[in-house]
GROMACS .gro file of C-alpha atoms in nm:
model
  334
    1UNK     CA    1  10.570   6.690  28.758
    2UNK     CA    2  10.812   6.804  29.026
    3UNK     CA    3  10.672   6.929  29.353
    4UNK     CA    4  10.708   7.292  29.452
    5UNK     CA    5  11.034   7.345  29.643
    6UNK     CA    6  11.004   7.390  30.015
    7UNK     CA    7  11.054   7.735  30.160
    8UNK     CA    8  11.333   7.702  30.417
    9UNK     CA    9  11.227   8.030  30.580
   10UNK     CA   10  10.863   7.927  30.635
   11UNK     CA   11  10.774   7.818  30.986
   12UNK     CA   12  10.421   7.803  31.125
   13UNK     CA   13  10.346   8.009  31.434
   14UNK     CA   14  10.360   7.762  31.723
   15UNK     CA   15  10.074   7.781  31.974
   16UNK     CA   16  10.129   7.580  32.293
   17UNK     CA   17   9.820   7.522  32.509
   18UNK     CA   18   9.893   7.457  32.875
   19UNK     CA   19   9.662   7.186  33.014
   20UNK     CA   20   9.634   7.205  33.393
   21UNK     CA   21   9.440   6.981  33.631
   22UNK     CA   22   9.080   7.097  33.662
   23UNK     CA   23   9.071   7.237  33.308
   24UNK     CA   24   8.744   7.285  33.123
   25UNK     CA   25   8.743   7.065  32.809
   26UNK     CA   26   8.544   7.318  32.606
   27UNK     CA   27   8.803   7.592  32.658
   28UNK     CA   28   9.087   7.349  32.589
   29UNK     CA   29   8.943   7.277  32.246
   30UNK     CA   30   8.902   7.641  32.139
   31UNK     CA   31   9.265   7.707  32.033
   32UNK     CA   32   9.278   7.384  31.832
   33UNK     CA   33   8.953   7.468  31.654
   34UNK     CA   34   9.045   7.828  31.569
   35UNK     CA   35   9.419   7.804  31.503
   36UNK     CA   36   9.411   7.460  31.345
   37UNK     CA   37   9.238   7.575  31.024
   38UNK     CA   38   9.420   7.867  30.853
   39UNK     CA   39   9.655   7.787  30.565
   40UNK     CA   40   9.837   8.007  30.317
   41UNK     CA   41   9.790   8.009  29.939
   42UNK     CA   42  10.022   7.706  29.911
   43UNK     CA   43   9.820   7.503  30.160
   44UNK     CA   44  10.069   7.533  30.445
   45UNK     CA   45   9.926   7.561  30.794
   46UNK     CA   46   9.991   7.904  30.942
   47UNK     CA   47   9.977   7.773  31.297
   48UNK     CA   48  10.094   7.459  31.473
   49UNK     CA   49   9.898   7.380  31.790
   50UNK     CA   50  10.047   7.164  32.064
   51UNK     CA   51   9.908   7.076  32.408
   52UNK     CA   52  10.139   7.029  32.704
   53UNK     CA   53  10.123   6.955  33.075
   54UNK     CA   54  10.335   7.077  33.366
   55UNK     CA   55  10.437   6.715  33.420
   56UNK     CA   56  10.581   6.446  33.192
   57UNK     CA   57  10.337   6.321  32.926
   58UNK     CA   58  10.035   6.148  33.074
   59UNK     CA   59   9.683   6.203  33.210
   60UNK     CA   60   9.543   6.543  33.310
   61UNK     CA   61   9.223   6.566  33.513
   62UNK     CA   62   8.941   6.779  33.372
   63UNK     CA   63   8.642   6.923  33.557
   64UNK     CA   64   8.430   6.660  33.382
   65UNK     CA   65   8.406   6.286  33.450
   66UNK     CA   66   8.704   6.201  33.230
   67UNK     CA   67   9.074   6.269  33.198
   68UNK     CA   68   9.274   6.357  32.888
   69UNK     CA   69   9.612   6.224  32.784
   70UNK     CA   70   9.868   6.492  32.702
   71UNK     CA   71  10.168   6.389  32.495
   72UNK     CA   72  10.401   6.681  32.573
   73UNK     CA   73  10.564   6.791  32.895
   74UNK     CA   74  10.652   7.146  33.012
   75UNK     CA   75  10.955   7.159  32.781
   76UNK     CA   76  10.713   7.235  32.495
   77UNK     CA   77  10.659   7.581  32.645
   78UNK     CA   78  11.014   7.672  32.543
   79UNK     CA   79  10.918   7.622  32.177
   80UNK     CA   80  10.608   7.845  32.186
   81UNK     CA   81  10.546   8.165  31.993
   82UNK     CA   82  10.213   8.192  32.177
   83UNK     CA   83  10.116   8.026  32.507
   84UNK     CA   84   9.746   7.985  32.589
   85UNK     CA   85   9.619   7.899  32.937
   86UNK     CA   86   9.255   7.778  32.926
   87UNK     CA   87   9.011   7.804  33.214
   88UNK     CA   88   9.046   7.569  33.508
   89UNK     CA   89   8.865   7.486  33.831
   90UNK     CA   90   9.157   7.377  34.045
   91UNK     CA   91   9.123   7.532  34.390
   92UNK     CA   92   9.428   7.572  34.609
   93UNK     CA   93   9.708   7.826  34.649
   94UNK     CA   94   9.650   7.973  34.303
   95UNK     CA   95   9.288   8.073  34.367
   96UNK     CA   96   9.302   8.118  34.743
   97UNK     CA   97   9.633   8.304  34.782
   98UNK     CA   98   9.730   8.407  34.427
   99UNK     CA   99  10.054   8.208  34.429
  100UNK     CA  100  10.191   7.940  34.197
  101UNK     CA  101  10.276   7.591  34.306
  102UNK     CA  102  10.643   7.502  34.269
  103UNK     CA  103  10.558   7.262  33.988
  104UNK     CA  104  10.365   7.525  33.791
  105UNK     CA  105  10.632   7.791  33.847
  106UNK     CA  106  10.899   7.554  33.718
  107UNK     CA  107  10.693   7.482  33.408
  108UNK     CA  108  10.635   7.851  33.332
  109UNK     CA  109  11.008   7.916  33.362
  110UNK     CA  110  11.046   7.741  33.025
  111UNK     CA  111  10.863   8.027  32.847
  112UNK     CA  112  11.101   8.242  32.645
  113UNK     CA  113  11.104   8.623  32.678
  114UNK     CA  114  10.890   8.783  32.407
  115UNK     CA  115  10.643   8.493  32.386
  116UNK     CA  116  10.282   8.606  32.340
  117UNK     CA  117  10.081   8.507  32.647
  118UNK     CA  118   9.706   8.446  32.646
  119UNK     CA  119   9.446   8.331  32.897
  120UNK     CA  120   9.087   8.216  32.862
  121UNK     CA  121   8.855   8.289  33.155
  122UNK     CA  122   9.012   8.180  33.487
  123UNK     CA  123   9.337   8.090  33.314
  124UNK     CA  124   9.420   8.454  33.391
  125UNK     CA  125   9.496   8.352  33.751
  126UNK     CA  126   9.804   8.169  33.622
  127UNK     CA  127   9.936   8.471  33.432
  128UNK     CA  128   9.863   8.699  33.727
  129UNK     CA  129  10.030   8.477  33.986
  130UNK     CA  130  10.336   8.454  33.761
  131UNK     CA  131  10.363   8.835  33.756
  132UNK     CA  132  10.297   8.876  33.384
  133UNK     CA  133  10.004   9.112  33.445
  134UNK     CA  134  10.148   9.345  33.708
  135UNK     CA  135  10.051   9.703  33.624
  136UNK     CA  136   9.859   9.594  33.316
  137UNK     CA  137   9.490   9.567  33.221
  138UNK     CA  138   9.321   9.226  33.224
  139UNK     CA  139   8.980   9.064  33.229
  140UNK     CA  140   8.819   8.739  33.332
  141UNK     CA  141   8.468   8.600  33.373
  142UNK     CA  142   8.248   8.866  33.531
  143UNK     CA  143   8.155   8.630  33.817
  144UNK     CA  144   8.524   8.601  33.917
  145UNK     CA  145   8.629   8.962  33.852
  146UNK     CA  146   8.576   9.093  34.206
  147UNK     CA  147   8.765   8.805  34.366
  148UNK     CA  148   9.042   8.832  34.107
  149UNK     CA  149   9.080   9.207  34.170
  150UNK     CA  150   9.106   9.158  34.548
  151UNK     CA  151   9.365   8.886  34.501
  152UNK     CA  152   9.570   9.091  34.254
  153UNK     CA  153   9.520   9.462  34.335
  154UNK     CA  154   9.820   9.554  34.117
  155UNK     CA  155   9.622   9.458  33.805
  156UNK     CA  156   9.371   9.686  33.632
  157UNK     CA  157   9.071   9.451  33.604
  158UNK     CA  158   8.792   9.534  33.358
  159UNK     CA  159   8.493   9.302  33.409
  160UNK     CA  160   8.286   9.454  33.127
  161UNK     CA  161   8.479   9.351  32.816
  162UNK     CA  162   8.498   9.025  32.621
  163UNK     CA  163   8.876   9.040  32.593
  164UNK     CA  164   9.173   9.271  32.633
  165UNK     CA  165   9.464   9.293  32.390
  166UNK     CA  166   9.759   9.451  32.566
  167UNK     CA  167  10.011   9.365  32.297
  168UNK     CA  168  10.209   9.065  32.411
  169UNK     CA  169   9.961   8.967  32.683
  170UNK     CA  170   9.593   8.902  32.605
  171UNK     CA  171   9.314   8.796  32.839
  172UNK     CA  172   8.952   8.699  32.780
  173UNK     CA  173   8.629   8.665  32.971
  174UNK     CA  174   8.456   8.333  33.018
  175UNK     CA  175   8.382   8.042  32.786
  176UNK     CA  176   8.278   8.173  32.441
  177UNK     CA  177   8.485   8.489  32.489
  178UNK     CA  178   8.783   8.260  32.435
  179UNK     CA  179   8.658   8.213  32.079
  180UNK     CA  180   8.633   8.592  32.039
  181UNK     CA  181   8.990   8.633  32.159
  182UNK     CA  182   9.136   8.358  31.939
  183UNK     CA  183   8.958   8.499  31.632
  184UNK     CA  184   9.095   8.841  31.724
  185UNK     CA  185   9.447   8.700  31.736
  186UNK     CA  186   9.407   8.542  31.392
  187UNK     CA  187   9.267   8.873  31.266
  188UNK     CA  188   9.565   9.056  31.413
  189UNK     CA  189   9.810   8.808  31.261
  190UNK     CA  190   9.657   8.756  30.917
  191UNK     CA  191   9.368   8.997  30.863
  192UNK     CA  192   8.989   9.003  30.874
  193UNK     CA  193   8.930   8.781  30.570
  194UNK     CA  194   9.107   8.485  30.731
  195UNK     CA  195   8.941   8.535  31.070
  196UNK     CA  196   8.598   8.584  30.915
  197UNK     CA  197   8.626   8.261  30.717
  198UNK     CA  198   8.718   8.067  31.031
  199UNK     CA  199   8.421   8.225  31.209
  200UNK     CA  200   8.188   8.113  30.931
  201UNK     CA  201   8.322   7.758  30.948
  202UNK     CA  202   8.282   7.761  31.326
  203UNK     CA  203   7.932   7.909  31.293
  204UNK     CA  204   8.003   8.203  31.523
  205UNK     CA  205   8.000   8.578  31.455
  206UNK     CA  206   8.341   8.709  31.347
  207UNK     CA  207   8.308   8.996  31.593
  208UNK     CA  208   8.062   9.038  31.879
  209UNK     CA  209   7.955   9.386  31.981
  210UNK     CA  210   7.981   9.509  32.335
  211UNK     CA  211   8.111   9.332  32.639
  212UNK     CA  212   8.016   9.112  32.933
  213UNK     CA  213   7.761   9.361  33.066
  214UNK     CA  214   7.500   9.219  32.830
  215UNK     CA  215   7.539   8.871  32.985
  216UNK     CA  216   7.526   8.963  33.354
  217UNK     CA  217   7.205   8.854  33.522
  218UNK     CA  218   7.001   9.133  33.677
  219UNK     CA  219   6.765   9.004  33.948
  220UNK     CA  220   6.477   9.240  33.863
  221UNK     CA  221   6.479   9.301  33.488
  222UNK     CA  222   6.270   9.584  33.354
  223UNK     CA  223   5.959   9.434  33.192
  224UNK     CA  224   5.910   9.469  32.817
  225UNK     CA  225   6.233   9.663  32.768
  226UNK     CA  226   6.262   9.792  32.414
  227UNK     CA  227   6.570   9.686  32.221
  228UNK     CA  228   6.808   9.893  32.010
  229UNK     CA  229   6.854   9.617  31.753
  230UNK     CA  230   6.661   9.791  31.476
  231UNK     CA  231   6.862  10.110  31.519
  232UNK     CA  232   7.186   9.917  31.489
  233UNK     CA  233   7.068   9.742  31.173
  234UNK     CA  234   6.956  10.078  31.033
  235UNK     CA  235   7.296  10.233  31.106
  236UNK     CA  236   7.492   9.942  30.957
  237UNK     CA  237   7.309   9.993  30.630
  238UNK     CA  238   7.428  10.353  30.599
  239UNK     CA  239   7.770  10.371  30.761
  240UNK     CA  240   7.885  10.581  30.465
  241UNK     CA  241   7.642  10.856  30.566
  242UNK     CA  242   7.655  11.100  30.859
  243UNK     CA  243   7.460  10.938  31.143
  244UNK     CA  244   7.334  11.143  31.434
  245UNK     CA  245   7.244  11.001  31.773
  246UNK     CA  246   6.896  11.151  31.748
  247UNK     CA  247   6.843  10.967  31.416
  248UNK     CA  248   6.929  10.633  31.576
  249UNK     CA  249   6.701  10.707  31.872
  250UNK     CA  250   6.419  10.794  31.632
  251UNK     CA  251   6.438  10.443  31.482
  252UNK     CA  252   6.327  10.306  31.819
  253UNK     CA  253   6.089  10.597  31.902
  254UNK     CA  254   6.295  10.681  32.209
  255UNK     CA  255   6.437  10.997  32.352
  256UNK     CA  256   6.811  11.037  32.305
  257UNK     CA  257   6.868  10.992  32.678
  258UNK     CA  258   6.665  10.669  32.702
  259UNK     CA  259   6.815  10.530  32.382
  260UNK     CA  260   7.171  10.598  32.499
  261UNK     CA  261   7.106  10.423  32.830
  262UNK     CA  262   6.939  10.123  32.668
  263UNK     CA  263   7.209  10.099  32.402
  264UNK     CA  264   7.487  10.087  32.661
  265UNK     CA  265   7.297   9.825  32.865
  266UNK     CA  266   7.257   9.601  32.560
  267UNK     CA  267   7.583   9.654  32.374
  268UNK     CA  268   7.827   9.752  32.648
  269UNK     CA  269   7.952  10.072  32.481
  270UNK     CA  270   7.800  10.406  32.382
  271UNK     CA  271   7.635  10.450  32.040
  272UNK     CA  272   7.923  10.672  31.928
  273UNK     CA  273   8.185  10.414  32.029
  274UNK     CA  274   7.989  10.140  31.855
  275UNK     CA  275   7.962  10.341  31.532
  276UNK     CA  276   8.336  10.401  31.532
  277UNK     CA  277   8.401  10.029  31.586
  278UNK     CA  278   8.176   9.938  31.294
  279UNK     CA  279   8.341  10.195  31.068
  280UNK     CA  280   8.685  10.068  31.159
  281UNK     CA  281   8.575   9.713  31.070
  282UNK     CA  282   8.429   9.838  30.741
  283UNK     CA  283   8.753  10.018  30.660
  284UNK     CA  284   8.958   9.709  30.742
  285UNK     CA  285   8.746   9.498  30.511
  286UNK     CA  286   8.775   9.745  30.222
  287UNK     CA  287   9.150   9.790  30.269
  288UNK     CA  288   9.197   9.413  30.254
  289UNK     CA  289   8.951   9.321  29.982
  290UNK     CA  290   8.932   9.615  29.740
  291UNK     CA  291   9.152   9.839  29.528
  292UNK     CA  292   8.974  10.155  29.642
  293UNK     CA  293   9.198  10.446  29.726
  294UNK     CA  294   9.241  10.542  30.090
  295UNK     CA  295   9.022  10.848  30.027
  296UNK     CA  296   8.746  10.628  29.880
  297UNK     CA  297   8.769  10.381  30.168
  298UNK     CA  298   8.737  10.670  30.414
  299UNK     CA  299   8.423  10.787  30.237
  300UNK     CA  300   8.264  10.442  30.215
  301UNK     CA  301   8.339  10.363  30.580
  302UNK     CA  302   8.185  10.692  30.694
  303UNK     CA  303   8.498  10.865  30.819
  304UNK     CA  304   8.463  11.144  30.565
  305UNK     CA  305   8.831  11.215  30.516
  306UNK     CA  306   9.145  11.006  30.490
  307UNK     CA  307   9.293  11.200  30.780
  308UNK     CA  308   8.999  11.113  31.007
  309UNK     CA  309   9.021  10.744  30.911
  310UNK     CA  310   9.396  10.746  30.966
  311UNK     CA  311   9.349  10.880  31.318
  312UNK     CA  312   9.083  10.622  31.404
  313UNK     CA  313   9.278  10.327  31.262
  314UNK     CA  314   9.591  10.444  31.438
  315UNK     CA  315   9.400  10.459  31.767
  316UNK     CA  316   9.226  10.122  31.718
  317UNK     CA  317   9.496   9.919  31.545
  318UNK     CA  318   9.819  10.110  31.591
  319UNK     CA  319   9.886  10.134  31.216
  320UNK     CA  320   9.804  10.364  30.925
  321UNK     CA  321   9.560  10.257  30.650
  322UNK     CA  322   9.846  10.217  30.402
  323UNK     CA  323  10.048  10.003  30.641
  324UNK     CA  324   9.743   9.792  30.724
  325UNK     CA  325   9.671   9.726  30.355
  326UNK     CA  326  10.034   9.638  30.288
  327UNK     CA  327  10.038   9.391  30.577
  328UNK     CA  328   9.711   9.209  30.516
  329UNK     CA  329   9.664   9.203  30.138
  330UNK     CA  330   9.848   8.871  30.115
  331UNK     CA  331   9.779   8.537  29.952
  332UNK     CA  332   9.638   8.377  30.264
  333UNK     CA  333   9.339   8.145  30.261
  334UNK     CA  334   9.175   7.904  30.504
   0.00000   0.00000   0.00000
C-alpha cells in the first residue's frame, strides 16, 4: 500500500522558547508540554517546539541546582512563528534598570516582524525592556506587578488577571498561569476541542475562572467566609435559562450586595461578567461540536437571540458565530 502523499503546503507552527540564565525549569517545560501534543487528522504535529539560548549551543544556568544544555543558538529566533520567554530570576540591568544587555538585545534582533510574542511570569521584563509592550496592556506575577509598573510606566499593567491576549503580544501571570496562556493560544489557533483535550491529558482545567486576586495572600482573612461555589455550580447547570443576580445570591443565602462582593473576591470578576464568560464558552463548544443552527446555539448558551450572541462573541473573540464555526470545525485531533 502506498503512503499518503505529503502536503507541500503543510508546515507546523514553530514555537521557539528562549532559555535565559536564571530560568525556572517548570516554566521552561510548559510550552513543550502544551504545544508538543496536538496533531491533525493525519497525525501531523501542528506545532514544532524548539529551545534556544542567546549564546551558541551549550549550558544555561537555571534557578535550581542544575544546568540545562540547549542545542540552538539565537539564530533560531529568526525561524519562529511564536517566541515564548519563560520566567527567570536573573538580577541585573534587566530587573534593576529595565534595560537589555547587549547580548540579549542582539539575540532579540533576530525576531522577524509579525512574530507572535509571549511571556510567562517575569519573562515579561524581557519583552518590556525590548519595547514590545510600550503603550500596551500586560501582566506578570502579582508579587512583581508594582515593581514592574514603576520600572515601565509606559505599560498598562493589570495585576489581577491570569493572562492578557493583546493580539500579537501575550503575557501571563506566574507559574501555572503559563499553562492557562498556552492552552488559550492553542484554543485560539485550533479551537476549544483541541485545547480541552490537551488540558485533560495534562490534568488541569481547560479554563480557570477569575484572575490572580484569588491567589493573593491577605494577612487577616475573614473567618468562616462563605463561598459562592454552589451558586456557580447552580448557574452552570442552567445557562440556557434567564439567571438573575438575586437568584444566585439566594443559593448561598446571602444578600445581593454581600454575594457580589464575595463573588468578586473569589473569582476575580463580577457575577455578570462570569456568566457571560461561561455562555461564550458554551457557545464556542456548541459551534465547534454540533450542527445546531446559530439561533439554537444562542438559545442553548443563554444569549436568547442570535444577535445578542453575535455581539458577545464579537466582543470576546473578535469574530461572528458563523466565522468561528467555519474556522474551528476542522479535522484536528490530539
